[in-house]
mmCIF file of C-alpha atoms in Angstrom:
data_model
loop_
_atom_site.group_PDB
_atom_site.id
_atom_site.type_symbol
_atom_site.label_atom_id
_atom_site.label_comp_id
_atom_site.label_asym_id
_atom_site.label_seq_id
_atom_site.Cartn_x
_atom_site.Cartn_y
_atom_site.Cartn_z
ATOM 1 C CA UNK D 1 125.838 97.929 107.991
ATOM 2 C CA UNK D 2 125.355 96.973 104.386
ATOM 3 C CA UNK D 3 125.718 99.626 101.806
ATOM 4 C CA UNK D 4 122.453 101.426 101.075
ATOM 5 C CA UNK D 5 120.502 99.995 98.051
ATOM 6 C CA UNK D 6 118.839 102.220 95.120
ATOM 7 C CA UNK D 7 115.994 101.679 93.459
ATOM 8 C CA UNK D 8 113.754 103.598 90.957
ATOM 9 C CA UNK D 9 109.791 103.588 91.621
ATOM 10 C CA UNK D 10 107.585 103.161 89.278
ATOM 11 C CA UNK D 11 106.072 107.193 87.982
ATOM 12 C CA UNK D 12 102.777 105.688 88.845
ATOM 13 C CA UNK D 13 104.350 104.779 92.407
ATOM 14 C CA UNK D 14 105.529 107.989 93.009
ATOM 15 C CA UNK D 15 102.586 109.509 91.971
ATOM 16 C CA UNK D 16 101.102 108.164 95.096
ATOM 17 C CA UNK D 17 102.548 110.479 96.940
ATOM 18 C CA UNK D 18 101.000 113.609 96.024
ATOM 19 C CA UNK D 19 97.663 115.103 95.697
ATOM 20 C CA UNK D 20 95.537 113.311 92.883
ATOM 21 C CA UNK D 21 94.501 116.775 91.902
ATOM 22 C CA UNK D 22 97.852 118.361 91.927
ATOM 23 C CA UNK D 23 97.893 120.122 88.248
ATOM 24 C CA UNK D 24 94.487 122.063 89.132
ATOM 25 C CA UNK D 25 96.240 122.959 91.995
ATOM 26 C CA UNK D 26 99.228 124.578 90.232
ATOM 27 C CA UNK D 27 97.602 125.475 87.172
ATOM 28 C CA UNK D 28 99.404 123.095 84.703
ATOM 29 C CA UNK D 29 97.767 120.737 82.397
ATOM 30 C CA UNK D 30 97.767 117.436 83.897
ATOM 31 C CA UNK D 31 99.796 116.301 80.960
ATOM 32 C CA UNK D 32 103.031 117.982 81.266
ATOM 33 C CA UNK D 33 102.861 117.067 84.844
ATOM 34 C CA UNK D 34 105.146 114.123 85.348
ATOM 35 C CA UNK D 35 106.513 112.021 88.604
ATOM 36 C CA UNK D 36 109.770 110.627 89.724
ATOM 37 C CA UNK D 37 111.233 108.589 92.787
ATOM 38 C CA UNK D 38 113.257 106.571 94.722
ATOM 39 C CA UNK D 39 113.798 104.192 97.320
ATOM 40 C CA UNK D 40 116.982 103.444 99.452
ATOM 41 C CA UNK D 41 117.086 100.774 101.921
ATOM 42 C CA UNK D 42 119.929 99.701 104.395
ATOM 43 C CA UNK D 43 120.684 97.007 107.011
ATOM 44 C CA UNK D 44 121.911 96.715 109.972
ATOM 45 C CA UNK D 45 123.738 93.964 111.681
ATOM 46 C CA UNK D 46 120.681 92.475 112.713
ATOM 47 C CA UNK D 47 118.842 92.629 109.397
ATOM 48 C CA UNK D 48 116.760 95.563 110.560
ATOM 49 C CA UNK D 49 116.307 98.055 107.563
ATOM 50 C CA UNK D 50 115.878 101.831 107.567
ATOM 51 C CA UNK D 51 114.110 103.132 104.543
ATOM 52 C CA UNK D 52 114.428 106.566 102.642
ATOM 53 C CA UNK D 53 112.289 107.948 99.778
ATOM 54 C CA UNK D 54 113.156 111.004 97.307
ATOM 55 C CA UNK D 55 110.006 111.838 95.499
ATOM 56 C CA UNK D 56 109.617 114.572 92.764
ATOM 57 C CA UNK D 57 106.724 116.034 90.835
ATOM 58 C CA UNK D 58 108.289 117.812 87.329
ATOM 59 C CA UNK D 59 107.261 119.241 84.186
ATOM 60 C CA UNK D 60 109.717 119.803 81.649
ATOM 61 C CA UNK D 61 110.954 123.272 80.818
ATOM 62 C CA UNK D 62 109.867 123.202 77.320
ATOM 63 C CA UNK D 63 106.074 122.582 78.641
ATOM 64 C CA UNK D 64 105.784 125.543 81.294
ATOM 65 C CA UNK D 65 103.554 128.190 80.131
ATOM 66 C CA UNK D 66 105.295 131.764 79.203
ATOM 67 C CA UNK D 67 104.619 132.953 82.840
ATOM 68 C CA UNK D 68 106.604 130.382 84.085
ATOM 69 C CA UNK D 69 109.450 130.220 82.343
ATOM 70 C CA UNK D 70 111.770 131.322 84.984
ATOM 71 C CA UNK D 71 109.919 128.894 87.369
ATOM 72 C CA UNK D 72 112.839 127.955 90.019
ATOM 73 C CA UNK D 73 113.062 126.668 93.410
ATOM 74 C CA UNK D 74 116.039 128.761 94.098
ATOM 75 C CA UNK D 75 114.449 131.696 94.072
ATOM 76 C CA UNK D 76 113.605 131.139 97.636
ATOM 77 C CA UNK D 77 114.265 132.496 101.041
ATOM 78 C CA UNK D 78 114.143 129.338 102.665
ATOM 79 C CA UNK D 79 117.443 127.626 102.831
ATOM 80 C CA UNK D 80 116.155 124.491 102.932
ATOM 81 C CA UNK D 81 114.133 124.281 99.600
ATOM 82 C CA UNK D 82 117.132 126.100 98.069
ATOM 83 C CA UNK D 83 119.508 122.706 99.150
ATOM 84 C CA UNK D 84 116.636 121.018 97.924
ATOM 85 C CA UNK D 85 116.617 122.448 94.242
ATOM 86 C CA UNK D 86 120.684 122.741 94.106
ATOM 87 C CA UNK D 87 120.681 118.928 95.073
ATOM 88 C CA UNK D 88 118.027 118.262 92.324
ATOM 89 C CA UNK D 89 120.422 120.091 89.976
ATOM 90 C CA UNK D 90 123.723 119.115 90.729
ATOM 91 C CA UNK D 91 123.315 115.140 92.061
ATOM 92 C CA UNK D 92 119.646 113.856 90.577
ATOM 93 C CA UNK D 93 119.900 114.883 87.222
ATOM 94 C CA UNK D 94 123.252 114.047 86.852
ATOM 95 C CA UNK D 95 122.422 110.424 88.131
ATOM 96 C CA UNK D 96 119.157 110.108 85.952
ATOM 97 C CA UNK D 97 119.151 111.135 82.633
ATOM 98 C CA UNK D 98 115.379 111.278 82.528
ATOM 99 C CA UNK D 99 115.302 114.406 84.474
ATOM 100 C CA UNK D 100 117.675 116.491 82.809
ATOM 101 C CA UNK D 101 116.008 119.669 81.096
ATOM 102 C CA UNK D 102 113.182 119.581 83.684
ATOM 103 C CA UNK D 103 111.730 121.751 86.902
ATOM 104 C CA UNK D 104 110.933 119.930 89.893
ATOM 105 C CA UNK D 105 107.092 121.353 90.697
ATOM 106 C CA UNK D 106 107.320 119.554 94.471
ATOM 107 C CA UNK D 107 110.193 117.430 96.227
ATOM 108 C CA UNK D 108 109.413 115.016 99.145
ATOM 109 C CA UNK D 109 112.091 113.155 101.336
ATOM 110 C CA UNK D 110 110.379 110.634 103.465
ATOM 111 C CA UNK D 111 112.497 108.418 105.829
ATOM 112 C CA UNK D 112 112.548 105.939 108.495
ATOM 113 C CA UNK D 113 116.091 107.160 109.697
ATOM 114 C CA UNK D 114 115.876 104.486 112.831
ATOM 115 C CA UNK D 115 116.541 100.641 111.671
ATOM 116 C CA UNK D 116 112.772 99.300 112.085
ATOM 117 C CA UNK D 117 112.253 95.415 111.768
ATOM 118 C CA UNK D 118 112.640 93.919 108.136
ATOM 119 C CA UNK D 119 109.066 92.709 108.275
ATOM 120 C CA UNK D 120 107.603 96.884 108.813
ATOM 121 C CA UNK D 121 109.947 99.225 108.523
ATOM 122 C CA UNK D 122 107.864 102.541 107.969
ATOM 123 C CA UNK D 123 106.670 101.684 111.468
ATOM 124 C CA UNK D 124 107.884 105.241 112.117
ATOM 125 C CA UNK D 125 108.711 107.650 109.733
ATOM 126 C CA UNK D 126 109.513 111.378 109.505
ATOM 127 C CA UNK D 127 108.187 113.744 106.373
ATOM 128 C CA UNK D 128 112.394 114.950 106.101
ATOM 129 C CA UNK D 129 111.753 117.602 103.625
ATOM 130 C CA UNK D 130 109.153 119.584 101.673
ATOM 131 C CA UNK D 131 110.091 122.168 98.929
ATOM 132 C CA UNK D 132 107.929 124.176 97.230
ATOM 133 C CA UNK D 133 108.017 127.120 94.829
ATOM 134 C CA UNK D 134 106.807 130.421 95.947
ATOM 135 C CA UNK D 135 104.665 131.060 92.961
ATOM 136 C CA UNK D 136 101.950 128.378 94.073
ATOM 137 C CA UNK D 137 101.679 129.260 97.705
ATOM 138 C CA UNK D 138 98.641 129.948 99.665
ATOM 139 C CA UNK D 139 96.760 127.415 97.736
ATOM 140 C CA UNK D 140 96.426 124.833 99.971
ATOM 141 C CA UNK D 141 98.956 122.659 98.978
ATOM 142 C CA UNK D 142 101.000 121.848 102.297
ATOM 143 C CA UNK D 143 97.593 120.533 103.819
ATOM 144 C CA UNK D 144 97.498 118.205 100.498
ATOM 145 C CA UNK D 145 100.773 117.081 100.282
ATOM 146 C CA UNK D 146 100.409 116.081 104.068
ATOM 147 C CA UNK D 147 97.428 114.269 103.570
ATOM 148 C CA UNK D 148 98.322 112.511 100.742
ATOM 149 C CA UNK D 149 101.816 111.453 102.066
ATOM 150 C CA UNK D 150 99.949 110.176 105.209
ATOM 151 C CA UNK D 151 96.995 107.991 103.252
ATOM 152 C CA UNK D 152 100.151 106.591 101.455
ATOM 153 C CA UNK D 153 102.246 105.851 104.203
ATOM 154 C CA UNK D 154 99.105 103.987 105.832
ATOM 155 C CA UNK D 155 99.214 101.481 102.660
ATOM 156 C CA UNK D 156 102.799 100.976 103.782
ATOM 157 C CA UNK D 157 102.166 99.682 107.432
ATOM 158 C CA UNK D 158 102.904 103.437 109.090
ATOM 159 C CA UNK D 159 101.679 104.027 112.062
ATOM 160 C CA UNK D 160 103.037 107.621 113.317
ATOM 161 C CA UNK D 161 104.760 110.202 110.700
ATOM 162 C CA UNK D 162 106.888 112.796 111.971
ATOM 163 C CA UNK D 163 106.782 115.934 110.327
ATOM 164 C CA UNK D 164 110.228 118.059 110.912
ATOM 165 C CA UNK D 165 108.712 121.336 110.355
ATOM 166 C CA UNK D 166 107.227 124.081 112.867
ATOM 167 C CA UNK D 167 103.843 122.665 113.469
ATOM 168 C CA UNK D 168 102.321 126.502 113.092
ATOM 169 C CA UNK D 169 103.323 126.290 109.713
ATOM 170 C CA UNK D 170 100.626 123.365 109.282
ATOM 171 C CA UNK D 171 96.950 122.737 109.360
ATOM 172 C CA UNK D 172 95.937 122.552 112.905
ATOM 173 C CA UNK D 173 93.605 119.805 113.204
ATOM 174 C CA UNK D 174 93.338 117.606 116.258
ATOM 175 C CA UNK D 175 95.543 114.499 114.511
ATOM 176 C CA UNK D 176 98.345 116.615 114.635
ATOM 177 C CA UNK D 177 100.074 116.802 118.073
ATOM 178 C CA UNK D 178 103.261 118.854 118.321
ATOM 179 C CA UNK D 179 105.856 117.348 120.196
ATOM 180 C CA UNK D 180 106.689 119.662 122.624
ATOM 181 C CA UNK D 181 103.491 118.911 123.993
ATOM 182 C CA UNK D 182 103.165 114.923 123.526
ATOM 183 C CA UNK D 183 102.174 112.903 126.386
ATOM 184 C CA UNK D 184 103.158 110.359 127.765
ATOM 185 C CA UNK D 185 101.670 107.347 126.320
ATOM 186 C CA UNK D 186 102.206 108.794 122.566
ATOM 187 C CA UNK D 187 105.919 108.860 123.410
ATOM 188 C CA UNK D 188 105.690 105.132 125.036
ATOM 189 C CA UNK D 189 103.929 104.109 122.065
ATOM 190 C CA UNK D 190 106.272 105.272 119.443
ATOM 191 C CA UNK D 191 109.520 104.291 121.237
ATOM 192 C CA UNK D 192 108.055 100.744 121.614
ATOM 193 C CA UNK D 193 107.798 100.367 118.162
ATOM 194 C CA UNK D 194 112.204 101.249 117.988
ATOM 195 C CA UNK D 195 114.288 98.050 118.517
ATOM 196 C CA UNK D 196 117.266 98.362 120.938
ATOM 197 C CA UNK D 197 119.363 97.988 118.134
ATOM 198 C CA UNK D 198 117.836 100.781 115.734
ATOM 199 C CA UNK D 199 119.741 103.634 116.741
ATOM 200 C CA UNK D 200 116.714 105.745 118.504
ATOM 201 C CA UNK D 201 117.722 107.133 121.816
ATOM 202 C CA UNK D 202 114.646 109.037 123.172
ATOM 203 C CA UNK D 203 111.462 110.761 122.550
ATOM 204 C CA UNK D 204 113.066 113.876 123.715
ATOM 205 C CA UNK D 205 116.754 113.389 121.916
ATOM 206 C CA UNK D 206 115.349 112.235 118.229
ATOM 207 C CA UNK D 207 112.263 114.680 117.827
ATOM 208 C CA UNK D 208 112.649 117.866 117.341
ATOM 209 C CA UNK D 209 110.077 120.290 119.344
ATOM 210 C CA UNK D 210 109.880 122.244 115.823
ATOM 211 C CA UNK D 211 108.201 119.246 114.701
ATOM 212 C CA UNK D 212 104.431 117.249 115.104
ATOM 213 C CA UNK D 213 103.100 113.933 115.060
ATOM 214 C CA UNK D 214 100.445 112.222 113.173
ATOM 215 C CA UNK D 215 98.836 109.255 114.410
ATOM 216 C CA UNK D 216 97.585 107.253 110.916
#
């Protein structure tokens, strides 16, 4: 395997990725509301690549309103968006000067983690991580962020994402099929799209059954 390859997106890029009307939605002029991203990429022996993208909507501290001011994604009870805000702290804005003195709103990690073929490879991808801040729940935003990740991803040749969080959790609407209860010829169809060579063992071994599956 080669080493993994870096680069930054444009803002405009990573914008993409999130709702267009995602400063109504938390209540921030659309101003101070500001985008960031990245985009690794690895081979394999074959050529294959696997893809990864880090994607981060921020405001800087000096532009959140007095009620915000101690606006943090550690204050959390969810392990996972704490990780998410220590890594934002202690590796990102270390490694990109741009972000220092800021507060991540929203952070994204989309991936392909199987080697795909050079030509597509967001055949397959999995939504890795979505943090949030408690303050702006229960406004819809999880149902945003998934469709706009998803009409994004389309533009990108996906054809299934894989979201890694308890489907409940989620809108229920009938693209979303959890994968504890996938049939058959979903399963077929997405491991057909996994070279030998890609790392993917099975349906049953590489998806979680915490997770669901949207067909784009």
């Amino acid at each position: 395997m080669t080493e993994p390859m870096e680069t930054l997106l444009e803002p405009s890029e990573a914008e993409g990725f999130f709702p267009k009307n995602l400063a109504s939605m938390l209540g921030l002029p659309s101003k101070d509301v500001r985008f960031f991203g990245t985009y690794r990429e690895e081979k394999n022996s074959t050529n294959n690549l696997r893809t990864a993208r880090y994607l981060v909507s921020y405001i800087s501290r000096s532009a959140l309103p007095d009620e915000c001011k101690n606006l943090s994604l550690i204050m959390t009870d969810d392990d996972r968006i704490r990780c998410e805000a220590i890594g934002y702290n202690k590796e990102v804005s270390l490694k990109y000067p741009v972000l220092e003195a800021t507060v991540p709103l929203l952070i994204i990690r989309i991936r392909s983690y199987w080697f795909q073929h050079k030509d597509n490879p967001n055949k397959v991808v999995e939504l890795h991580r979505y943090a949030d801040h408690n303050r702006f729940r229960k406004r819809g935003l999880a149902s945003a962020v998934l469709e706009s990740v998803c009409q994004k991803m389309r533009t990108k040749g996906t054809e299934y994402l894989y979201v890694n969080f308890p489907w409940e959790r989620w809108p229920k609407s009938s693209k979303i099929t959890p994968t504890l209860s996938a049939p058959n010829e979903l399963r077929t169809r997405i491991s057909d799209c996994l070279p030998q060579n890609s790392g993917y063992k099975s349906f049953e071994t590489d998806f979680s059954h915490s997770g669901f599956i949207v067909v784009l």
